[in-house]
mmCIF file of C-alpha atoms in Angstrom:
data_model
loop_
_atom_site.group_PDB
_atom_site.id
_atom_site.type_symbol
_atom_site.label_atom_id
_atom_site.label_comp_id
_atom_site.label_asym_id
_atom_site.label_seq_id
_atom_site.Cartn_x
_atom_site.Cartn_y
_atom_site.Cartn_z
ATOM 1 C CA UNK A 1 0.000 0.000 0.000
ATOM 2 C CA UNK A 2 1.245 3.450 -0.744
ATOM 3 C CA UNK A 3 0.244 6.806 0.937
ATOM 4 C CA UNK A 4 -2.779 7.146 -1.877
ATOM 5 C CA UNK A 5 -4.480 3.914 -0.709
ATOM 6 C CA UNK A 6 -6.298 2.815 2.516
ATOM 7 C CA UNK A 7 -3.156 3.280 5.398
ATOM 8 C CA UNK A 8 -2.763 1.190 8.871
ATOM 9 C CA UNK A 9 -0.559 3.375 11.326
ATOM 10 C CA UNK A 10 1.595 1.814 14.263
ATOM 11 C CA UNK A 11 0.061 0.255 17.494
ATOM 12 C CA UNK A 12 -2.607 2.975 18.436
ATOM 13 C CA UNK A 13 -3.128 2.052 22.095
ATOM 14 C CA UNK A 14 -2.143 -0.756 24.593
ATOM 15 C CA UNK A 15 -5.683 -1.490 26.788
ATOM 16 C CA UNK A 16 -5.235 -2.577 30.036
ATOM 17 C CA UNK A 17 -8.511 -4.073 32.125
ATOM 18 C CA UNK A 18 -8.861 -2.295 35.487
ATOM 19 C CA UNK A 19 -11.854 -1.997 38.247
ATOM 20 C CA UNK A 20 -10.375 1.011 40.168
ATOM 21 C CA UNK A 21 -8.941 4.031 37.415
ATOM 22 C CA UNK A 22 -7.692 6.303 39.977
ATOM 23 C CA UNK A 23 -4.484 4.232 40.682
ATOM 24 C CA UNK A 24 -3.954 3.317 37.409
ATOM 25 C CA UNK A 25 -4.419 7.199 36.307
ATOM 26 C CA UNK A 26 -1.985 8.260 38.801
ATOM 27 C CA UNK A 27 0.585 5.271 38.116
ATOM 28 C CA UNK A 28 0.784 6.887 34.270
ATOM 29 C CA UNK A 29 0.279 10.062 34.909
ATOM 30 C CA UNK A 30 4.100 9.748 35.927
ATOM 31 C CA UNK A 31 5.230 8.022 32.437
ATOM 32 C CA UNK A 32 3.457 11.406 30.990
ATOM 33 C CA UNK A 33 0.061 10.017 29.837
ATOM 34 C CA UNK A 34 -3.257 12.269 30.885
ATOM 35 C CA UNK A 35 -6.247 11.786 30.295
ATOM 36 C CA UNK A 36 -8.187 11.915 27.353
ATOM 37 C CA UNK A 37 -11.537 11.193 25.892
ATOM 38 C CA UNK A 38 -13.904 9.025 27.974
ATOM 39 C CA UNK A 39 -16.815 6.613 27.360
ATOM 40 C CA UNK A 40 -18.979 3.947 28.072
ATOM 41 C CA UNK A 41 -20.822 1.186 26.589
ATOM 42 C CA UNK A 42 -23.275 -1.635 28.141
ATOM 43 C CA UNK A 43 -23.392 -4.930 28.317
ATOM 44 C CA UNK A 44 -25.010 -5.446 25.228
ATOM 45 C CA UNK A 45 -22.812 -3.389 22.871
ATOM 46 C CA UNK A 46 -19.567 -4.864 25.053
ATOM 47 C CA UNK A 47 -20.695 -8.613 24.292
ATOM 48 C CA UNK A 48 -21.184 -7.456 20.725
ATOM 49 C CA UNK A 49 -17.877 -5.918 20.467
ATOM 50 C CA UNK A 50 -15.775 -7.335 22.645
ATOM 51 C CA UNK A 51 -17.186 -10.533 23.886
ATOM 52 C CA UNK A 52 -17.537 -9.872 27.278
ATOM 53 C CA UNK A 53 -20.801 -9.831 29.438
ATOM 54 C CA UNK A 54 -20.391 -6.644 31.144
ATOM 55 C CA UNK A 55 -20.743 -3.147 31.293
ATOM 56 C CA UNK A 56 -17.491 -0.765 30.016
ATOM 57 C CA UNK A 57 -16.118 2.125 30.950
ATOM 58 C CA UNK A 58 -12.976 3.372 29.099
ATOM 59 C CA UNK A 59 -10.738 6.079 29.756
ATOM 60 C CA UNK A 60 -7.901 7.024 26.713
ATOM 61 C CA UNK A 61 -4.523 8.375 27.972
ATOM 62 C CA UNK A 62 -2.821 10.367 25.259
ATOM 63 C CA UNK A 63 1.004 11.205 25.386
ATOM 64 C CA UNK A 64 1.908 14.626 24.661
ATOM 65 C CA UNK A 65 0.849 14.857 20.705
ATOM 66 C CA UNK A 66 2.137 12.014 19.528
ATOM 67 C CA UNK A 67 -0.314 9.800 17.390
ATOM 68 C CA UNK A 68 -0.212 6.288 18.909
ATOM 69 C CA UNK A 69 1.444 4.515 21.871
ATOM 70 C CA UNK A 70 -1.692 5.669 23.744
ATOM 71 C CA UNK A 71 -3.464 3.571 26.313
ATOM 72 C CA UNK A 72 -6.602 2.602 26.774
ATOM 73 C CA UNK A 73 -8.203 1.753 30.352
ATOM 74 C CA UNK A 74 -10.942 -0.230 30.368
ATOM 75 C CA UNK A 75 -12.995 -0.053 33.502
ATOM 76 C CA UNK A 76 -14.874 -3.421 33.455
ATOM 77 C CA UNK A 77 -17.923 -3.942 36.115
ATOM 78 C CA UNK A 78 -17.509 -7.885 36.023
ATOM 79 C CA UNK A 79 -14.117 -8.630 34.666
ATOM 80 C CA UNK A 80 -13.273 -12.305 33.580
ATOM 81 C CA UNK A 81 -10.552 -12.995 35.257
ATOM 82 C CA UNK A 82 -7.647 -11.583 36.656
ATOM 83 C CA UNK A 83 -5.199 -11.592 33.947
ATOM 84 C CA UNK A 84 -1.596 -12.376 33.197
ATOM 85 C CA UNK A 85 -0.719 -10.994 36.325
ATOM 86 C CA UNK A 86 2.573 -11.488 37.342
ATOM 87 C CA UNK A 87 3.304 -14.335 35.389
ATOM 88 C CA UNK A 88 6.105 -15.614 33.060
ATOM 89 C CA UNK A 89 7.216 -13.652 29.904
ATOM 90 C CA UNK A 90 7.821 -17.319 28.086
ATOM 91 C CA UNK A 91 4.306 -17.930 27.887
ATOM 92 C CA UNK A 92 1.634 -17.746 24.316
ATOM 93 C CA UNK A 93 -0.704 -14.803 24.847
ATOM 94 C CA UNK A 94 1.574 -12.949 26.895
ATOM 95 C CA UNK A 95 1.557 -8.883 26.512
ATOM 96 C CA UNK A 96 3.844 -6.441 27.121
ATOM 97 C CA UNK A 97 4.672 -2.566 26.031
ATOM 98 C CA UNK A 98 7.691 -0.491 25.553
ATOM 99 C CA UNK A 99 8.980 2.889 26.537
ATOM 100 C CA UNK A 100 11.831 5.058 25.879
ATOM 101 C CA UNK A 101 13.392 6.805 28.838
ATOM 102 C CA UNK A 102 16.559 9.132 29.471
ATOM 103 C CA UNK A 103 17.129 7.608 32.626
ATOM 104 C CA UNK A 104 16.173 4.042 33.609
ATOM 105 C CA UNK A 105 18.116 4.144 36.987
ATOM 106 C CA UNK A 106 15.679 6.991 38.301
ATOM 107 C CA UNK A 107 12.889 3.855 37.537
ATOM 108 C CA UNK A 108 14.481 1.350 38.867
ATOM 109 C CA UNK A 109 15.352 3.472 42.057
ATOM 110 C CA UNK A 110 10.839 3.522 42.120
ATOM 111 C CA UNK A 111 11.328 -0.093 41.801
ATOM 112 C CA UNK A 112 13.360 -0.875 44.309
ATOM 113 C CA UNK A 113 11.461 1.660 46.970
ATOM 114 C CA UNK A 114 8.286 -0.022 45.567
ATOM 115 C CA UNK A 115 9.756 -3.362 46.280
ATOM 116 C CA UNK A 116 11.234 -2.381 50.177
ATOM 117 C CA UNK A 117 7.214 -0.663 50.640
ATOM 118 C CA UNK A 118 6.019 -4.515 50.185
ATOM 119 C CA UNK A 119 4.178 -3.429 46.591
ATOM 120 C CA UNK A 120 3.890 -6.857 44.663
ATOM 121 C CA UNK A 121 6.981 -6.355 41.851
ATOM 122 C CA UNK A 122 9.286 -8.387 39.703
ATOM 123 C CA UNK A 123 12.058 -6.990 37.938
ATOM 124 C CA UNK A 124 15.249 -7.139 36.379
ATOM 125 C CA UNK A 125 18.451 -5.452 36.504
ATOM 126 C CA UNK A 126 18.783 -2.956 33.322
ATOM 127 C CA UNK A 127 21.355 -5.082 31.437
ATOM 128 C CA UNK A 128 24.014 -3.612 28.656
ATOM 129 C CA UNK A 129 22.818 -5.009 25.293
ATOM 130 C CA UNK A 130 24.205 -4.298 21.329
ATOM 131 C CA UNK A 131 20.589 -3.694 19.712
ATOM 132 C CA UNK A 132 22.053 -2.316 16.519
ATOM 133 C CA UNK A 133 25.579 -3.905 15.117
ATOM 134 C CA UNK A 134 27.525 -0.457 14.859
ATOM 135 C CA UNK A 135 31.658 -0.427 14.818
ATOM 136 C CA UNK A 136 32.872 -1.635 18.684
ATOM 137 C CA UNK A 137 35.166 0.808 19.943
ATOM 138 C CA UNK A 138 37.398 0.624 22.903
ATOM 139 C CA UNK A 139 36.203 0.682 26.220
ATOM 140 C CA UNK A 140 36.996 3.823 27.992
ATOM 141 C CA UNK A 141 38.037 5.662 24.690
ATOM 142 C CA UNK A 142 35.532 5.743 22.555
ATOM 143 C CA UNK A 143 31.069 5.934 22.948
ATOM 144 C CA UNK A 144 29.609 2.990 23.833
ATOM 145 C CA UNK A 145 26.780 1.986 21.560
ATOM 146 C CA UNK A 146 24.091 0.292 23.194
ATOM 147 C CA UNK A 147 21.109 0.374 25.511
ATOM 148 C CA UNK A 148 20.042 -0.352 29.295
ATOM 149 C CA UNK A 149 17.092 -2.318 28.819
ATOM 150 C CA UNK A 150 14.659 -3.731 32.055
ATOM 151 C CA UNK A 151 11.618 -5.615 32.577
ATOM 152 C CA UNK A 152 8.800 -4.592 35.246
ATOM 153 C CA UNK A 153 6.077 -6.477 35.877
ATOM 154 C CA UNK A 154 3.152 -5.726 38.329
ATOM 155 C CA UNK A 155 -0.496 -7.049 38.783
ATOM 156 C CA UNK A 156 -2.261 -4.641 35.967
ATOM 157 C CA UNK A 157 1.363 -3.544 33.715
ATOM 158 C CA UNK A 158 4.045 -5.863 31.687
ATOM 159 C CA UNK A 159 6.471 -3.608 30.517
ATOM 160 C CA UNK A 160 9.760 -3.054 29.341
ATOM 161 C CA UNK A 161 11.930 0.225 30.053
ATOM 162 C CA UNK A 162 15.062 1.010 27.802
ATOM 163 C CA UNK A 163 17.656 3.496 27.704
ATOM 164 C CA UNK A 164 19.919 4.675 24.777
ATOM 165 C CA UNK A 165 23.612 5.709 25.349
ATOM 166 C CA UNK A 166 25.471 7.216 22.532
ATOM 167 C CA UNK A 167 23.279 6.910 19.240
ATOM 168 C CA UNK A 168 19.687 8.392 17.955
ATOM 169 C CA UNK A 169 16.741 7.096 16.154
ATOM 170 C CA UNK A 170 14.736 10.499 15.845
ATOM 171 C CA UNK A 171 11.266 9.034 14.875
ATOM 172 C CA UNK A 172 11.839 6.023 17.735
ATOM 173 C CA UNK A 173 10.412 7.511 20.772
ATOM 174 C CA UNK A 174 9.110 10.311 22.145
ATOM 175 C CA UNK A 175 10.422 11.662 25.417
ATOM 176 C CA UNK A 176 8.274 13.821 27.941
ATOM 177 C CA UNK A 177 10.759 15.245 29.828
ATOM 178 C CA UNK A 178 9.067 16.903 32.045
ATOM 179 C CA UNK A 179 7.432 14.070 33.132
ATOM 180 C CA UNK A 180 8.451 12.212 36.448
ATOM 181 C CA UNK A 181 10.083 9.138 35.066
ATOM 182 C CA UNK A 182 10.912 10.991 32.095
ATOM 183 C CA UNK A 183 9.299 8.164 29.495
ATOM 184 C CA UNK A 184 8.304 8.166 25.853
ATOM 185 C CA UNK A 185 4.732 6.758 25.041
ATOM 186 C CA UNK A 186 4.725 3.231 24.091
ATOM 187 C CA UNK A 187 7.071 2.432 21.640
ATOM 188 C CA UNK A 188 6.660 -1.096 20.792
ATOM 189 C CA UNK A 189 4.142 -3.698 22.185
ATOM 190 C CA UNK A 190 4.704 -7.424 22.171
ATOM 191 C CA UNK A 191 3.594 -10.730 21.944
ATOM 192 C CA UNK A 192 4.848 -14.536 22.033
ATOM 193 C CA UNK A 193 3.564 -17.188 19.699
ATOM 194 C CA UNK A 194 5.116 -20.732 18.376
ATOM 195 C CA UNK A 195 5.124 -21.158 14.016
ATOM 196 C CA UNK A 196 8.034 -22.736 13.102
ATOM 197 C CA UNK A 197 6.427 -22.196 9.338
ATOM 198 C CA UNK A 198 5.973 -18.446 10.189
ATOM 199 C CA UNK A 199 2.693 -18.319 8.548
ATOM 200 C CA UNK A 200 0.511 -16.802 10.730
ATOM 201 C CA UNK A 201 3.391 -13.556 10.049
ATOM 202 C CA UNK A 202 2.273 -13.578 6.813
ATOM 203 C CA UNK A 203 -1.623 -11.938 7.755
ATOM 204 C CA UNK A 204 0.625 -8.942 9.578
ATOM 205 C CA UNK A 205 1.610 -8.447 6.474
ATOM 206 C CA UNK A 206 -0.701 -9.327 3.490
ATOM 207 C CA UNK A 207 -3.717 -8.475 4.940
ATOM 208 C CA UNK A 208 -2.862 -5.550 7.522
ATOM 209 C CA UNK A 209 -0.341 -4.083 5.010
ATOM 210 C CA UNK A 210 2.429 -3.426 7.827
ATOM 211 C CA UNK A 211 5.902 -3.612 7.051
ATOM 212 C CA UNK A 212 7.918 -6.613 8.005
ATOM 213 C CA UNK A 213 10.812 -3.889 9.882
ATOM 214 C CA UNK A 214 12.746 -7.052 10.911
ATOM 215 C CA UNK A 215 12.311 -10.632 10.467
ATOM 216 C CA UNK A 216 14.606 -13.582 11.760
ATOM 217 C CA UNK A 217 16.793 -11.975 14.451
ATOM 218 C CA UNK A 218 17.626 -14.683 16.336
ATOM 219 C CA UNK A 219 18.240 -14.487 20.034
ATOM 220 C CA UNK A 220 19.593 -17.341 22.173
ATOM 221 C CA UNK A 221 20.384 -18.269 25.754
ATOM 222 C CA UNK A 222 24.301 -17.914 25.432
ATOM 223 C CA UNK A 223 23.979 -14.678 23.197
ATOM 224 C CA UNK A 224 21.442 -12.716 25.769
ATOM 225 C CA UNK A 225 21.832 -11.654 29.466
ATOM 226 C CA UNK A 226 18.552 -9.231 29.242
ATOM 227 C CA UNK A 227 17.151 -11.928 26.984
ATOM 228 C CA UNK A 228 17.738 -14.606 29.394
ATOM 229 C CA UNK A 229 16.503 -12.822 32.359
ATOM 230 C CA UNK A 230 13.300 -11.384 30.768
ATOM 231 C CA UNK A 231 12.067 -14.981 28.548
ATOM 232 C CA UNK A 232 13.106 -17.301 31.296
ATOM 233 C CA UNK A 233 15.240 -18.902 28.615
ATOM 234 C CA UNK A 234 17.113 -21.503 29.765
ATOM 235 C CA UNK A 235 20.358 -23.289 28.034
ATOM 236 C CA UNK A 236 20.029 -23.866 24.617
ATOM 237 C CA UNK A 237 16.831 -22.346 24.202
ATOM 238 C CA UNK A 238 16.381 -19.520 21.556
ATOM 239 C CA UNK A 239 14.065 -17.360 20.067
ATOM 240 C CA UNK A 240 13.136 -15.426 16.490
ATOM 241 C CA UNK A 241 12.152 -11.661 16.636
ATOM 242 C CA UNK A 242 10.030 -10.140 13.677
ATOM 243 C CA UNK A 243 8.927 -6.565 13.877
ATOM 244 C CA UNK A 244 5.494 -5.141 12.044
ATOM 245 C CA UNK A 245 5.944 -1.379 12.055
ATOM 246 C CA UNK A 246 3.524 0.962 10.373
ATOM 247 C CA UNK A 247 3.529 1.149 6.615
ATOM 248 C CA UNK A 248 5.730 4.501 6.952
ATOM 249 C CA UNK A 249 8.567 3.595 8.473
ATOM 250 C CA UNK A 250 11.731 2.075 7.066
ATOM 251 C CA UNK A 251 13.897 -1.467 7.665
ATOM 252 C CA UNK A 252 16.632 0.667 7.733
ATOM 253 C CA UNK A 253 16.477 1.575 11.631
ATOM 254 C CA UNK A 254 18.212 4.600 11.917
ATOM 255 C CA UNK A 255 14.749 6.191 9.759
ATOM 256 C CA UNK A 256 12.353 3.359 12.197
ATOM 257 C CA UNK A 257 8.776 4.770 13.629
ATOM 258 C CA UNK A 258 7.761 4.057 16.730
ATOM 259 C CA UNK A 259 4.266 2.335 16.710
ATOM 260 C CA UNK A 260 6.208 -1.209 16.421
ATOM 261 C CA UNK A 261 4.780 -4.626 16.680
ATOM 262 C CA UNK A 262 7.133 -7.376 18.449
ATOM 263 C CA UNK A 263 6.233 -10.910 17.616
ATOM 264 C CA UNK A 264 8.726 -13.036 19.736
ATOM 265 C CA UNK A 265 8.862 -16.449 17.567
ATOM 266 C CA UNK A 266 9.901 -20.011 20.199
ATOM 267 C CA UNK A 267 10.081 -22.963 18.499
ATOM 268 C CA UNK A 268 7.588 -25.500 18.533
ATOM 269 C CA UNK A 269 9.720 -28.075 20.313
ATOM 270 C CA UNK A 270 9.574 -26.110 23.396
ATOM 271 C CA UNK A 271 6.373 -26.601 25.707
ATOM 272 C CA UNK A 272 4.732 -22.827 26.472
ATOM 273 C CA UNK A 273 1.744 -22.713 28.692
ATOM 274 C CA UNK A 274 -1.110 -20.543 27.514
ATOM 275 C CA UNK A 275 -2.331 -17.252 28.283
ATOM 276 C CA UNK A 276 -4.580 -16.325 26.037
ATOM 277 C CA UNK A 277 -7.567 -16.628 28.341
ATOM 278 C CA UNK A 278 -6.171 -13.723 30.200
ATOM 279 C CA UNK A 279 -4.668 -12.146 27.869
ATOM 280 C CA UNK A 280 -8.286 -10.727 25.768
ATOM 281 C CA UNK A 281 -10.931 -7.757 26.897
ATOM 282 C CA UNK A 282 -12.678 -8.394 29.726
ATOM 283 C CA UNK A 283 -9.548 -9.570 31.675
ATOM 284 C CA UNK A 284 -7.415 -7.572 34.287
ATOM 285 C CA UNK A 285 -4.314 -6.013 33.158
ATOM 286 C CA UNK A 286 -2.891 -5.320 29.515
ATOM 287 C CA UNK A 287 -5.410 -7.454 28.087
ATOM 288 C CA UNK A 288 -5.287 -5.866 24.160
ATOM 289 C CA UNK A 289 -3.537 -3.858 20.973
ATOM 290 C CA UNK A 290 -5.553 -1.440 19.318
ATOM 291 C CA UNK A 291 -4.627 -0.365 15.171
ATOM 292 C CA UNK A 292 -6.131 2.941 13.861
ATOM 293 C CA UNK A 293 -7.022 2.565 10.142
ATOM 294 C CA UNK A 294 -8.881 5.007 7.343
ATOM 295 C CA UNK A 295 -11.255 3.039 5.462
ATOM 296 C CA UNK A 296 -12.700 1.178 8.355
ATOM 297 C CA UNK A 297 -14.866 -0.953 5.677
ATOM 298 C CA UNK A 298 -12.011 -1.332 3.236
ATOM 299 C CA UNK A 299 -9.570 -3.050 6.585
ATOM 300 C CA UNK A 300 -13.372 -4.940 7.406
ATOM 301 C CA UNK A 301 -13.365 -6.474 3.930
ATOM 302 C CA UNK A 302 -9.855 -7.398 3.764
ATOM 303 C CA UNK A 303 -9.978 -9.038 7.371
ATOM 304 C CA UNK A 304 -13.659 -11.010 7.009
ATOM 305 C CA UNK A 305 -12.025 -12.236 3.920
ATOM 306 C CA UNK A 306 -8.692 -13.954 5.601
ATOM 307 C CA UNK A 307 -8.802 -17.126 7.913
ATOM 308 C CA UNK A 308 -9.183 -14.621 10.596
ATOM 309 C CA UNK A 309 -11.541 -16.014 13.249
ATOM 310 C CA UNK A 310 -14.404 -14.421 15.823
ATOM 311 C CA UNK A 311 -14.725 -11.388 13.357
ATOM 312 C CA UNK A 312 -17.403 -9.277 14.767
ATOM 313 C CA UNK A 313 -19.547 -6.480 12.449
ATOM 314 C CA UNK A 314 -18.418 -2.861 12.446
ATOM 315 C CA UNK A 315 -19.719 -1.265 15.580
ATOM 316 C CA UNK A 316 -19.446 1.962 17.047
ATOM 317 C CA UNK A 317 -17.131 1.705 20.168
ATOM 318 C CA UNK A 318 -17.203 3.183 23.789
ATOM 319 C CA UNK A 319 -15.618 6.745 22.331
ATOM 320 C CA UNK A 320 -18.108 6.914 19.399
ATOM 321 C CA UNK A 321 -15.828 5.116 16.424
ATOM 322 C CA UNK A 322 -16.373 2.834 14.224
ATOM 323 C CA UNK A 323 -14.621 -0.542 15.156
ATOM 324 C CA UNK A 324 -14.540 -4.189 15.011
ATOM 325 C CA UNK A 325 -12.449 -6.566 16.687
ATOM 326 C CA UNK A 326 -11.350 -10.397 15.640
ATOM 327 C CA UNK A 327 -9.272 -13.326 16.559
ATOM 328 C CA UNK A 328 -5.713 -13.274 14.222
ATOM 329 C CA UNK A 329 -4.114 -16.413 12.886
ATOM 330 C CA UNK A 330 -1.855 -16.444 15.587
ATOM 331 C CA UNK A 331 -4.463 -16.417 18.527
ATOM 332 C CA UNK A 332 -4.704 -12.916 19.446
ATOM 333 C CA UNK A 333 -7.407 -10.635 19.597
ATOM 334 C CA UNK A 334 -7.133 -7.706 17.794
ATOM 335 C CA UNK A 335 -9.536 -4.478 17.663
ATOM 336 C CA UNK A 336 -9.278 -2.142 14.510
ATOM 337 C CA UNK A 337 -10.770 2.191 15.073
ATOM 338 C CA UNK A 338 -11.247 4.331 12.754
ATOM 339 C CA UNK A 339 -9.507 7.427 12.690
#
């Protein structure tokens, strides 16, 4: 698709379940999210939508002006379940998001308080990794290249905090830095599945029309501290990354948007529990990826006509757009808004 035709942008929001918002509003607030458009559906409308037998109450978090990395919280009066929780990273229907930050020891110094005040918390260490193959130069003479990257997982938020030392990617991330924690919105959201014949990638591509960033990085075990400490991976194990990124945006990475999908590829030999039960609306916690389209109906006919499952019909949603929401190849639910 060029810029003439029917576009797809980068992940539009990350929707996390919640009963109380307060909290939640607060906990963002210092990320530098506020509040934006509100709305509500009932029960109907929700079961119609979303699947889920209860009434909705959503509340949109924007992120200075940027145009996606937002997040949506969805106030549920009878959630499903509970959610992913606090579980494992290695495990199918997991969920997590992304953010830039100029300072990822001032977060884990929240962490660590958090952790002392008895708040329930798992973590890791920000760990020196190579994301980008650049020259090496010598330690203590010239920049090192790299990031700090660290996981952070509570009750209601998977995420994943990085830092950059010593390079740019302008359109990768951007910082409110006047914000506490001094964070980006959402720069890339993720997800686990198992295809050793990669062809539930293929609908990311052929029928959403994103652009396959990266495809076949490998990461293993031996080559991997954050890696290893994040995925559980244990000896020998390995994974594939392949990145989605909006139609816009380039493979070469130094001209990469923001807005990217993560699809974290183990291989089928290796026996993942599922999570997709509490991993869809209606549960607790990051629970769903939005993608804002124009041509709602042209996105509709392209979807209802792919081995897509669960498709529902093109409904108006709790902030008064047109959306509908399905079940990908791969297992996860998607919903799709018009802009």
């Amino acid at each position: 698709m060029n810029n003439n035709n029917p576009t797809i942008e980068g992940i539009y929001e990350v929707c996390i379940g919640i009963t109380e918002p307060l909290p939640m509003i607060q906990y963002w607030q210092q990320f530098g999210y506020r509040i934006g458009k509100t709305g509500e559906l009932t029960a109907p409308t929700v079961k119609n939508l979303y699947g889920v037998n209860s009434n909705l109450r959503s509340i949109r978090l924007y992120h200075q002006n940027v145009d996606h990395g937002l997040i949506r919280l969805m106030v549920w009066e009878k959630p499903i379940n509970e959610g992913l929780e606090m579980t494992s990273m290695k495990v199918l229907g997991n969920r997590w998001a992304t953010s830039l930050t100029t300072d990822v020891l001032n977060i884990l110094n929240h962490v660590e308080d958090g952790k002392l005040a008895g708040l329930p918390i798992t973590y890791t260490f920000p760990q020196w990794e190579i994301i980008y193959k650049t020259e090496k130069g010598r330690p203590f003479i010239d920049p090192a290249v790299g990031v700090r990257e660290m996981m952070l997982l509570q009750p209601l938020t998977r995420q994943v905090l990085f830092e950059r030392f010593n390079y740019t990617v302008p359109e990768y991330g951007k910082i409110d830095r006047t914000s506490t924690l001094k964070t980006s919105q959402f720069t890339h959201a993720g997800m686990i599945v198992q295809d050793d014949s990669k062809e539930t990638l293929e609908f990311y591509e052929d029928v959403l029309g994103l652009l396959r960033a990266r495809d076949n990085s490998e990461t293993s075990y031996e080559s991997s501290e954050a890696a290893r400490q994040i995925f559980d991976l244990q000896p020998g194990e390995k994974f594939t990354l392949t990145a989605f990124d909006d139609p816009r945006s380039s493979t070469n990475w130094q001209e990469a948007r923001s807005g990217r999908m993560y699809i974290i590829r183990f291989p089928e030999e290796i026996k993942l529990q599922s999570g997709f039960d509490k991993s869809q609306p209606g549960c607790l916690g990051m629970s769903l990826y939005t993608y804002r389209v124009n041509n709602i109906k042209y996105y509709f006919d392209r979807v209802k006509n792919s081995t897509v499952t669960q498709i529902t019909d093109i409904i108006d949603n709790e902030f008064g757009e047109h959306s509908f929401s399905f079940v990908a190849p791969d297992g996860y639910l998607w919903n799709l808004i018009s802009k």
